[in-house]
């Protein structure tokens, strides 16, 4: 495996949802719910790290839509951990 892709559906009032896939798009896990708080973010990252450990510490790319300003804290937290964050423009 060359890369993991973490897709995050950013929510403003509800819990965010995340799915993890390999570089081919095969889902490794899905529908993991979390909020923008330290405990939830640490639990999410622990789940990602568990897969990374099995795959030889491959890089992680996060893909998310810039929903209002809810994405800013998530992106900062993930970038602090060396993760590449890609913002996908919302459909018009």
PDB file of N, CA and C in Angstrom:
ATOM      1  N   UNK A   1       0.851  -1.177   0.000  1.00  0.00           N
ATOM      2  CA  UNK A   1       0.000   0.000   0.000  1.00  0.00           C
ATOM      3  C   UNK A   1       0.894   1.237   0.000  1.00  0.00           C
ATOM      4  N   UNK A   2       0.490   2.231  -0.792  1.00  0.00           N
ATOM      5  CA  UNK A   2       1.305   3.436  -0.933  1.00  0.00           C
ATOM      6  C   UNK A   2       0.765   4.626  -0.163  1.00  0.00           C
ATOM      7  N   UNK A   3      -0.533   4.626   0.114  1.00  0.00           N
ATOM      8  CA  UNK A   3      -1.141   5.778   0.772  1.00  0.00           C
ATOM      9  C   UNK A   3      -2.513   5.392   1.326  1.00  0.00           C
ATOM     10  N   UNK A   4      -2.866   6.027   2.434  1.00  0.00           N
ATOM     11  CA  UNK A   4      -4.220   5.903   2.976  1.00  0.00           C
ATOM     12  C   UNK A   4      -4.940   7.212   2.727  1.00  0.00           C
ATOM     13  N   UNK A   5      -6.229   7.117   2.483  1.00  0.00           N
ATOM     14  CA  UNK A   5      -7.036   8.319   2.266  1.00  0.00           C
ATOM     15  C   UNK A   5      -8.166   8.343   3.277  1.00  0.00           C
ATOM     16  N   UNK A   6      -8.178   9.392   4.061  1.00  0.00           N
ATOM     17  CA  UNK A   6      -9.198   9.580   5.079  1.00  0.00           C
ATOM     18  C   UNK A   6     -10.171  10.636   4.582  1.00  0.00           C
ATOM     19  N   UNK A   7     -11.388  10.222   4.297  1.00  0.00           N
ATOM     20  CA  UNK A   7     -12.421  11.144   3.867  1.00  0.00           C
ATOM     21  C   UNK A   7     -13.258  11.554   5.056  1.00  0.00           C
ATOM     22  N   UNK A   8     -13.457  12.854   5.217  1.00  0.00           N
ATOM     23  CA  UNK A   8     -14.235  13.359   6.343  1.00  0.00           C
ATOM     24  C   UNK A   8     -15.399  14.177   5.825  1.00  0.00           C
ATOM     25  N   UNK A   9     -16.588  13.794   6.244  1.00  0.00           N
ATOM     26  CA  UNK A   9     -17.796  14.568   5.973  1.00  0.00           C
ATOM     27  C   UNK A   9     -17.963  15.506   7.167  1.00  0.00           C
ATOM     28  N   UNK A  10     -17.600  16.756   6.977  1.00  0.00           N
ATOM     29  CA  UNK A  10     -17.596  17.742   8.055  1.00  0.00           C
ATOM     30  C   UNK A  10     -19.023  18.212   8.329  1.00  0.00           C
ATOM     31  N   UNK A  11     -19.407  18.179   9.590  1.00  0.00           N
ATOM     32  CA  UNK A  11     -20.744  18.615   9.993  1.00  0.00           C
ATOM     33  C   UNK A  11     -20.625  19.843  10.896  1.00  0.00           C
ATOM     34  N   UNK A  12     -21.625  20.660  10.880  1.00  0.00           N
ATOM     35  CA  UNK A  12     -21.625  21.857  11.725  1.00  0.00           C
ATOM     36  C   UNK A  12     -22.297  21.608  13.070  1.00  0.00           C
ATOM     37  N   UNK A  13     -23.394  20.856  13.071  1.00  0.00           N
ATOM     38  CA  UNK A  13     -24.140  20.623  14.308  1.00  0.00           C
ATOM     39  C   UNK A  13     -24.115  19.173  14.771  1.00  0.00           C
ATOM     40  N   UNK A  14     -23.987  18.261  13.848  1.00  0.00           N
ATOM     41  CA  UNK A  14     -23.957  16.832  14.167  1.00  0.00           C
ATOM     42  C   UNK A  14     -22.504  16.371  14.269  1.00  0.00           C
ATOM     43  N   UNK A  15     -22.319  15.090  14.532  1.00  0.00           N
ATOM     44  CA  UNK A  15     -20.974  14.520  14.537  1.00  0.00           C
ATOM     45  C   UNK A  15     -20.466  14.415  13.100  1.00  0.00           C
ATOM     46  N   UNK A  16     -19.164  14.621  12.913  1.00  0.00           N
ATOM     47  CA  UNK A  16     -18.533  14.412  11.613  1.00  0.00           C
ATOM     48  C   UNK A  16     -18.535  12.902  11.347  1.00  0.00           C
ATOM     49  N   UNK A  17     -18.353  12.525  10.087  1.00  0.00           N
ATOM     50  CA  UNK A  17     -18.243  11.112   9.727  1.00  0.00           C
ATOM     51  C   UNK A  17     -16.978  10.930   8.908  1.00  0.00           C
ATOM     52  N   UNK A  18     -16.304   9.810   9.147  1.00  0.00           N
ATOM     53  CA  UNK A  18     -15.056   9.548   8.439  1.00  0.00           C
ATOM     54  C   UNK A  18     -15.057   8.136   7.866  1.00  0.00           C
ATOM     55  N   UNK A  19     -14.320   7.993   6.775  1.00  0.00           N
ATOM     56  CA  UNK A  19     -14.088   6.694   6.155  1.00  0.00           C
ATOM     57  C   UNK A  19     -12.620   6.633   5.748  1.00  0.00           C
ATOM     58  N   UNK A  20     -12.025   5.460   5.856  1.00  0.00           N
ATOM     59  CA  UNK A  20     -10.628   5.273   5.505  1.00  0.00           C
ATOM     60  C   UNK A  20     -10.541   4.290   4.347  1.00  0.00           C
ATOM     61  N   UNK A  21      -9.768   4.668   3.320  1.00  0.00           N
ATOM     62  CA  UNK A  21      -9.612   3.820   2.139  1.00  0.00           C
ATOM     63  C   UNK A  21      -8.136   3.714   1.776  1.00  0.00           C
ATOM     64  N   UNK A  22      -7.827   2.661   1.016  1.00  0.00           N
ATOM     65  CA  UNK A  22      -6.468   2.566   0.491  1.00  0.00           C
ATOM     66  C   UNK A  22      -6.389   3.348  -0.817  1.00  0.00           C
ATOM     67  N   UNK A  23      -5.222   3.307  -1.497  1.00  0.00           N
ATOM     68  CA  UNK A  23      -5.038   4.124  -2.699  1.00  0.00           C
ATOM     69  C   UNK A  23      -5.904   3.663  -3.865  1.00  0.00           C
ATOM     70  N   UNK A  24      -6.459   2.451  -3.798  1.00  0.00           N
ATOM     71  CA  UNK A  24      -7.345   1.972  -4.869  1.00  0.00           C
ATOM     72  C   UNK A  24      -8.794   2.372  -4.622  1.00  0.00           C
ATOM     73  N   UNK A  25      -9.077   2.919  -3.444  1.00  0.00           N
ATOM     74  CA  UNK A  25     -10.443   3.297  -3.099  1.00  0.00           C
ATOM     75  C   UNK A  25     -11.179   2.230  -2.301  1.00  0.00           C
ATOM     76  N   UNK A  26     -10.529   1.118  -2.016  1.00  0.00           N
ATOM     77  CA  UNK A  26     -11.155   0.062  -1.212  1.00  0.00           C
ATOM     78  C   UNK A  26     -11.300   0.548   0.227  1.00  0.00           C
ATOM     79  N   UNK A  27     -12.512   0.483   0.760  1.00  0.00           N
ATOM     80  CA  UNK A  27     -12.767   0.959   2.121  1.00  0.00           C
ATOM     81  C   UNK A  27     -12.190   0.006   3.155  1.00  0.00           C
ATOM     82  N   UNK A  28     -11.471   0.576   4.107  1.00  0.00           N
ATOM     83  CA  UNK A  28     -10.899  -0.199   5.214  1.00  0.00           C
ATOM     84  C   UNK A  28     -11.799  -0.112   6.434  1.00  0.00           C
ATOM     85  N   UNK A  29     -12.417   1.031   6.645  1.00  0.00           N
ATOM     86  CA  UNK A  29     -13.509   1.223   7.601  1.00  0.00           C
ATOM     87  C   UNK A  29     -14.297   2.448   7.192  1.00  0.00           C
ATOM     88  N   UNK A  30     -15.522   2.511   7.704  1.00  0.00           N
ATOM     89  CA  UNK A  30     -16.410   3.588   7.286  1.00  0.00           C
ATOM     90  C   UNK A  30     -17.355   3.974   8.413  1.00  0.00           C
ATOM     91  N   UNK A  31     -17.979   5.139   8.250  1.00  0.00           N
ATOM     92  CA  UNK A  31     -19.001   5.646   9.161  1.00  0.00           C
ATOM     93  C   UNK A  31     -18.533   5.796  10.610  1.00  0.00           C
ATOM     94  N   UNK A  32     -17.280   6.186  10.772  1.00  0.00           N
ATOM     95  CA  UNK A  32     -16.768   6.466  12.113  1.00  0.00           C
ATOM     96  C   UNK A  32     -17.181   7.890  12.472  1.00  0.00           C
ATOM     97  N   UNK A  33     -17.960   8.035  13.519  1.00  0.00           N
ATOM     98  CA  UNK A  33     -18.478   9.351  13.924  1.00  0.00           C
ATOM     99  C   UNK A  33     -17.585   9.952  15.007  1.00  0.00           C
ATOM    100  N   UNK A  34     -17.384  11.269  14.907  1.00  0.00           N
ATOM    101  CA  UNK A  34     -16.554  11.954  15.893  1.00  0.00           C
ATOM    102  C   UNK A  34     -16.889  13.438  15.886  1.00  0.00           C
ATOM    103  N   UNK A  35     -16.507  14.098  16.942  1.00  0.00           N
ATOM    104  CA  UNK A  35     -16.673  15.548  17.059  1.00  0.00           C
ATOM    105  C   UNK A  35     -15.297  16.201  17.147  1.00  0.00           C
ATOM    106  N   UNK A  36     -15.278  17.512  17.012  1.00  0.00           N
ATOM    107  CA  UNK A  36     -14.023  18.249  17.051  1.00  0.00           C
ATOM    108  C   UNK A  36     -13.632  18.525  18.497  1.00  0.00           C
ATOM    109  N   UNK A  37     -13.273  17.503  19.189  1.00  0.00           N
ATOM    110  CA  UNK A  37     -12.782  17.592  20.562  1.00  0.00           C
ATOM    111  C   UNK A  37     -11.563  16.696  20.691  1.00  0.00           C
ATOM    112  N   UNK A  38     -10.728  16.978  21.648  1.00  0.00           N
ATOM    113  CA  UNK A  38      -9.466  16.258  21.797  1.00  0.00           C
ATOM    114  C   UNK A  38      -9.659  14.744  21.879  1.00  0.00           C
ATOM    115  N   UNK A  39     -10.579  14.298  22.710  1.00  0.00           N
ATOM    116  CA  UNK A  39     -10.768  12.854  22.888  1.00  0.00           C
ATOM    117  C   UNK A  39     -11.227  12.176  21.604  1.00  0.00           C
ATOM    118  N   UNK A  40     -12.197  12.776  20.926  1.00  0.00           N
ATOM    119  CA  UNK A  40     -12.690  12.188  19.682  1.00  0.00           C
ATOM    120  C   UNK A  40     -11.633  12.208  18.587  1.00  0.00           C
ATOM    121  N   UNK A  41     -10.891  13.301  18.479  1.00  0.00           N
ATOM    122  CA  UNK A  41      -9.847  13.378  17.464  1.00  0.00           C
ATOM    123  C   UNK A  41      -8.731  12.372  17.741  1.00  0.00           C
ATOM    124  N   UNK A  42      -8.362  12.213  18.993  1.00  0.00           N
ATOM    125  CA  UNK A  42      -7.345  11.222  19.349  1.00  0.00           C
ATOM    126  C   UNK A  42      -7.820   9.814  19.022  1.00  0.00           C
ATOM    127  N   UNK A  43      -9.097   9.509  19.282  1.00  0.00           N
ATOM    128  CA  UNK A  43      -9.644   8.184  18.976  1.00  0.00           C
ATOM    129  C   UNK A  43      -9.650   7.940  17.463  1.00  0.00           C
ATOM    130  N   UNK A  44     -10.018   8.961  16.688  1.00  0.00           N
ATOM    131  CA  UNK A  44      -9.991   8.840  15.234  1.00  0.00           C
ATOM    132  C   UNK A  44      -8.572   8.556  14.755  1.00  0.00           C
ATOM    133  N   UNK A  45      -7.626   9.327  15.251  1.00  0.00           N
ATOM    134  CA  UNK A  45      -6.237   9.157  14.825  1.00  0.00           C
ATOM    135  C   UNK A  45      -5.686   7.795  15.248  1.00  0.00           C
ATOM    136  N   UNK A  46      -6.100   7.310  16.395  1.00  0.00           N
ATOM    137  CA  UNK A  46      -5.677   5.982  16.848  1.00  0.00           C
ATOM    138  C   UNK A  46      -6.163   4.902  15.876  1.00  0.00           C
ATOM    139  N   UNK A  47      -7.383   5.050  15.365  1.00  0.00           N
ATOM    140  CA  UNK A  47      -7.921   4.096  14.390  1.00  0.00           C
ATOM    141  C   UNK A  47      -7.131   4.154  13.079  1.00  0.00           C
ATOM    142  N   UNK A  48      -6.755   5.356  12.668  1.00  0.00           N
ATOM    143  CA  UNK A  48      -5.936   5.503  11.459  1.00  0.00           C
ATOM    144  C   UNK A  48      -4.557   4.893  11.686  1.00  0.00           C
ATOM    145  N   UNK A  49      -3.960   5.190  12.820  1.00  0.00           N
ATOM    146  CA  UNK A  49      -2.623   4.674  13.135  1.00  0.00           C
ATOM    147  C   UNK A  49      -2.593   3.153  13.214  1.00  0.00           C
ATOM    148  N   UNK A  50      -3.672   2.537  13.655  1.00  0.00           N
ATOM    149  CA  UNK A  50      -3.740   1.074  13.719  1.00  0.00           C
ATOM    150  C   UNK A  50      -3.603   0.479  12.322  1.00  0.00           C
ATOM    151  N   UNK A  51      -4.244   1.096  11.346  1.00  0.00           N
ATOM    152  CA  UNK A  51      -4.132   0.621   9.967  1.00  0.00           C
ATOM    153  C   UNK A  51      -2.756   0.932   9.418  1.00  0.00           C
ATOM    154  N   UNK A  52      -2.244   2.124   9.705  1.00  0.00           N
ATOM    155  CA  UNK A  52      -0.907   2.506   9.233  1.00  0.00           C
ATOM    156  C   UNK A  52       0.158   1.554   9.753  1.00  0.00           C
ATOM    157  N   UNK A  53       0.040   1.122  10.986  1.00  0.00           N
ATOM    158  CA  UNK A  53       1.020   0.213  11.576  1.00  0.00           C
ATOM    159  C   UNK A  53       1.061  -1.103  10.809  1.00  0.00           C
ATOM    160  N   UNK A  54      -0.088  -1.561  10.342  1.00  0.00           N
ATOM    161  CA  UNK A  54      -0.154  -2.805   9.574  1.00  0.00           C
ATOM    162  C   UNK A  54       0.386  -2.639   8.156  1.00  0.00           C
ATOM    163  N   UNK A  55       0.422  -1.413   7.661  1.00  0.00           N
ATOM    164  CA  UNK A  55       0.805  -1.153   6.272  1.00  0.00           C
ATOM    165  C   UNK A  55       2.198  -0.564   6.111  1.00  0.00           C
ATOM    166  N   UNK A  56       2.980  -0.493   7.170  1.00  0.00           N
ATOM    167  CA  UNK A  56       4.340   0.020   7.052  1.00  0.00           C
ATOM    168  C   UNK A  56       4.449   1.520   7.121  1.00  0.00           C
ATOM    169  N   UNK A  57       3.614   2.151   7.938  1.00  0.00           N
ATOM    170  CA  UNK A  57       3.676   3.591   8.180  1.00  0.00           C
ATOM    171  C   UNK A  57       3.542   4.413   6.894  1.00  0.00           C
ATOM    172  N   UNK A  58       2.556   4.077   6.079  1.00  0.00           N
ATOM    173  CA  UNK A  58       2.305   4.795   4.828  1.00  0.00           C
ATOM    174  C   UNK A  58       1.743   6.180   5.116  1.00  0.00           C
ATOM    175  N   UNK A  59       1.908   7.123   4.187  1.00  0.00           N
ATOM    176  CA  UNK A  59       1.353   8.464   4.398  1.00  0.00           C
ATOM    177  C   UNK A  59      -0.170   8.464   4.350  1.00  0.00           C
ATOM    178  N   UNK A  60      -0.741   9.494   4.959  1.00  0.00           N
ATOM    179  CA  UNK A  60      -2.191   9.660   4.997  1.00  0.00           C
ATOM    180  C   UNK A  60      -2.540  10.986   4.332  1.00  0.00           C
ATOM    181  N   UNK A  61      -3.527  10.937   3.445  1.00  0.00           N
ATOM    182  CA  UNK A  61      -4.064  12.151   2.856  1.00  0.00           C
ATOM    183  C   UNK A  61      -5.516  12.265   3.312  1.00  0.00           C
ATOM    184  N   UNK A  62      -5.896  13.441   3.791  1.00  0.00           N
ATOM    185  CA  UNK A  62      -7.267  13.691   4.231  1.00  0.00           C
ATOM    186  C   UNK A  62      -7.971  14.514   3.161  1.00  0.00           C
ATOM    187  N   UNK A  63      -9.189  14.114   2.853  1.00  0.00           N
ATOM    188  CA  UNK A  63     -10.013  14.839   1.889  1.00  0.00           C
ATOM    189  C   UNK A  63     -11.285  15.272   2.609  1.00  0.00           C
ATOM    190  N   UNK A  64     -11.578  16.575   2.537  1.00  0.00           N
ATOM    191  CA  UNK A  64     -12.796  17.083   3.174  1.00  0.00           C
ATOM    192  C   UNK A  64     -13.305  18.301   2.417  1.00  0.00           C
ATOM    193  N   UNK A  65     -14.582  18.557   2.570  1.00  0.00           N
ATOM    194  CA  UNK A  65     -15.208  19.731   1.985  1.00  0.00           C
ATOM    195  C   UNK A  65     -15.134  20.869   3.004  1.00  0.00           C
ATOM    196  N   UNK A  66     -14.777  22.065   2.589  1.00  0.00           N
ATOM    197  CA  UNK A  66     -14.693  23.190   3.529  1.00  0.00           C
ATOM    198  C   UNK A  66     -16.077  23.695   3.940  1.00  0.00           C
ATOM    199  N   UNK A  67     -16.690  23.011   4.881  1.00  0.00           N
ATOM    200  CA  UNK A  67     -18.023  23.353   5.362  1.00  0.00           C
ATOM    201  C   UNK A  67     -17.935  24.486   6.378  1.00  0.00           C
ATOM    202  N   UNK A  68     -18.555  25.612   6.031  1.00  0.00           N
ATOM    203  CA  UNK A  68     -18.490  26.823   6.869  1.00  0.00           C
ATOM    204  C   UNK A  68     -17.082  26.980   7.403  1.00  0.00           C
ATOM    205  N   UNK A  69     -16.931  27.178   8.710  1.00  0.00           N
ATOM    206  CA  UNK A  69     -15.577  27.232   9.281  1.00  0.00           C
ATOM    207  C   UNK A  69     -15.293  26.005  10.131  1.00  0.00           C
ATOM    208  N   UNK A  70     -16.161  24.997  10.085  1.00  0.00           N
ATOM    209  CA  UNK A  70     -15.986  23.784  10.890  1.00  0.00           C
ATOM    210  C   UNK A  70     -14.759  22.981  10.463  1.00  0.00           C
ATOM    211  N   UNK A  71     -14.306  23.136   9.243  1.00  0.00           N
ATOM    212  CA  UNK A  71     -13.171  22.376   8.746  1.00  0.00           C
ATOM    213  C   UNK A  71     -11.836  22.897   9.256  1.00  0.00           C
ATOM    214  N   UNK A  72     -11.776  24.153   9.680  1.00  0.00           N
ATOM    215  CA  UNK A  72     -10.506  24.799  10.026  1.00  0.00           C
ATOM    216  C   UNK A  72      -9.813  24.092  11.189  1.00  0.00           C
ATOM    217  N   UNK A  73     -10.528  23.838  12.261  1.00  0.00           N
ATOM    218  CA  UNK A  73      -9.921  23.177  13.424  1.00  0.00           C
ATOM    219  C   UNK A  73      -9.488  21.752  13.085  1.00  0.00           C
ATOM    220  N   UNK A  74     -10.297  21.050  12.295  1.00  0.00           N
ATOM    221  CA  UNK A  74      -9.931  19.684  11.887  1.00  0.00           C
ATOM    222  C   UNK A  74      -8.653  19.697  11.054  1.00  0.00           C
ATOM    223  N   UNK A  75      -8.599  20.584  10.073  1.00  0.00           N
ATOM    224  CA  UNK A  75      -7.425  20.661   9.205  1.00  0.00           C
ATOM    225  C   UNK A  75      -6.167  21.013  10.002  1.00  0.00           C
ATOM    226  N   UNK A  76      -6.278  21.953  10.921  1.00  0.00           N
ATOM    227  CA  UNK A  76      -5.121  22.343  11.732  1.00  0.00           C
ATOM    228  C   UNK A  76      -4.646  21.181  12.595  1.00  0.00           C
ATOM    229  N   UNK A  77      -5.576  20.476  13.214  1.00  0.00           N
ATOM    230  CA  UNK A  77      -5.218  19.348  14.086  1.00  0.00           C
ATOM    231  C   UNK A  77      -4.515  18.256  13.283  1.00  0.00           C
ATOM    232  N   UNK A  78      -5.038  17.961  12.098  1.00  0.00           N
ATOM    233  CA  UNK A  78      -4.450  16.909  11.258  1.00  0.00           C
ATOM    234  C   UNK A  78      -3.110  17.339  10.672  1.00  0.00           C
ATOM    235  N   UNK A  79      -3.008  18.567  10.225  1.00  0.00           N
ATOM    236  CA  UNK A  79      -1.739  19.057   9.672  1.00  0.00           C
ATOM    237  C   UNK A  79      -0.645  19.058  10.728  1.00  0.00           C
ATOM    238  N   UNK A  80      -1.010  19.317  11.960  1.00  0.00           N
ATOM    239  CA  UNK A  80      -0.039  19.274  13.056  1.00  0.00           C
ATOM    240  C   UNK A  80       0.584  17.883  13.188  1.00  0.00           C
ATOM    241  N   UNK A  81      -0.120  16.870  12.739  1.00  0.00           N
ATOM    242  CA  UNK A  81       0.372  15.492  12.787  1.00  0.00           C
ATOM    243  C   UNK A  81       1.038  15.071  11.489  1.00  0.00           C
ATOM    244  N   UNK A  82       1.294  16.019  10.618  1.00  0.00           N
ATOM    245  CA  UNK A  82       2.010  15.744   9.379  1.00  0.00           C
ATOM    246  C   UNK A  82       1.167  15.178   8.261  1.00  0.00           C
ATOM    247  N   UNK A  83      -0.135  15.343   8.365  1.00  0.00           N
ATOM    248  CA  UNK A  83      -1.050  14.803   7.360  1.00  0.00           C
ATOM    249  C   UNK A  83      -1.311  15.852   6.290  1.00  0.00           C
ATOM    250  N   UNK A  84      -1.335  15.407   5.047  1.00  0.00           N
ATOM    251  CA  UNK A  84      -1.689  16.292   3.938  1.00  0.00           C
ATOM    252  C   UNK A  84      -3.211  16.410   3.905  1.00  0.00           C
ATOM    253  N   UNK A  85      -3.724  17.634   3.915  1.00  0.00           N
ATOM    254  CA  UNK A  85      -5.167  17.877   3.894  1.00  0.00           C
ATOM    255  C   UNK A  85      -5.535  18.526   2.563  1.00  0.00           C
ATOM    256  N   UNK A  86      -6.457  17.898   1.867  1.00  0.00           N
ATOM    257  CA  UNK A  86      -6.950  18.423   0.593  1.00  0.00           C
ATOM    258  C   UNK A  86      -8.400  18.867   0.778  1.00  0.00           C
ATOM    259  N   UNK A  87      -8.699  20.087   0.384  1.00  0.00           N
ATOM    260  CA  UNK A  87     -10.057  20.599   0.450  1.00  0.00           C
ATOM    261  C   UNK A  87     -10.711  20.460  -0.918  1.00  0.00           C
ATOM    262  N   UNK A  88     -11.869  19.840  -0.931  1.00  0.00           N
ATOM    263  CA  UNK A  88     -12.615  19.622  -2.168  1.00  0.00           C
ATOM    264  C   UNK A  88     -13.736  20.648  -2.213  1.00  0.00           C
ATOM    265  N   UNK A  89     -13.801  21.453  -3.265  1.00  0.00           N
ATOM    266  CA  UNK A  89     -14.854  22.480  -3.317  1.00  0.00           C
ATOM    267  C   UNK A  89     -16.245  21.849  -3.355  1.00  0.00           C
ATOM    268  N   UNK A  90     -17.193  22.491  -2.663  1.00  0.00           N
ATOM    269  CA  UNK A  90     -18.560  21.955  -2.662  1.00  0.00           C
ATOM    270  C   UNK A  90     -19.193  22.102  -4.038  1.00  0.00           C
ATOM    271  N   UNK A  91     -20.141  21.231  -4.309  1.00  0.00           N
ATOM    272  CA  UNK A  91     -20.875  21.336  -5.578  1.00  0.00           C
ATOM    273  C   UNK A  91     -21.733  22.590  -5.547  1.00  0.00           C
ATOM    274  N   UNK A  92     -21.789  23.267  -6.642  1.00  0.00           N
ATOM    275  CA  UNK A  92     -22.586  24.494  -6.725  1.00  0.00           C
ATOM    276  C   UNK A  92     -23.985  24.181  -7.165  1.00  0.00           C
TER     277      UNK A  92
END
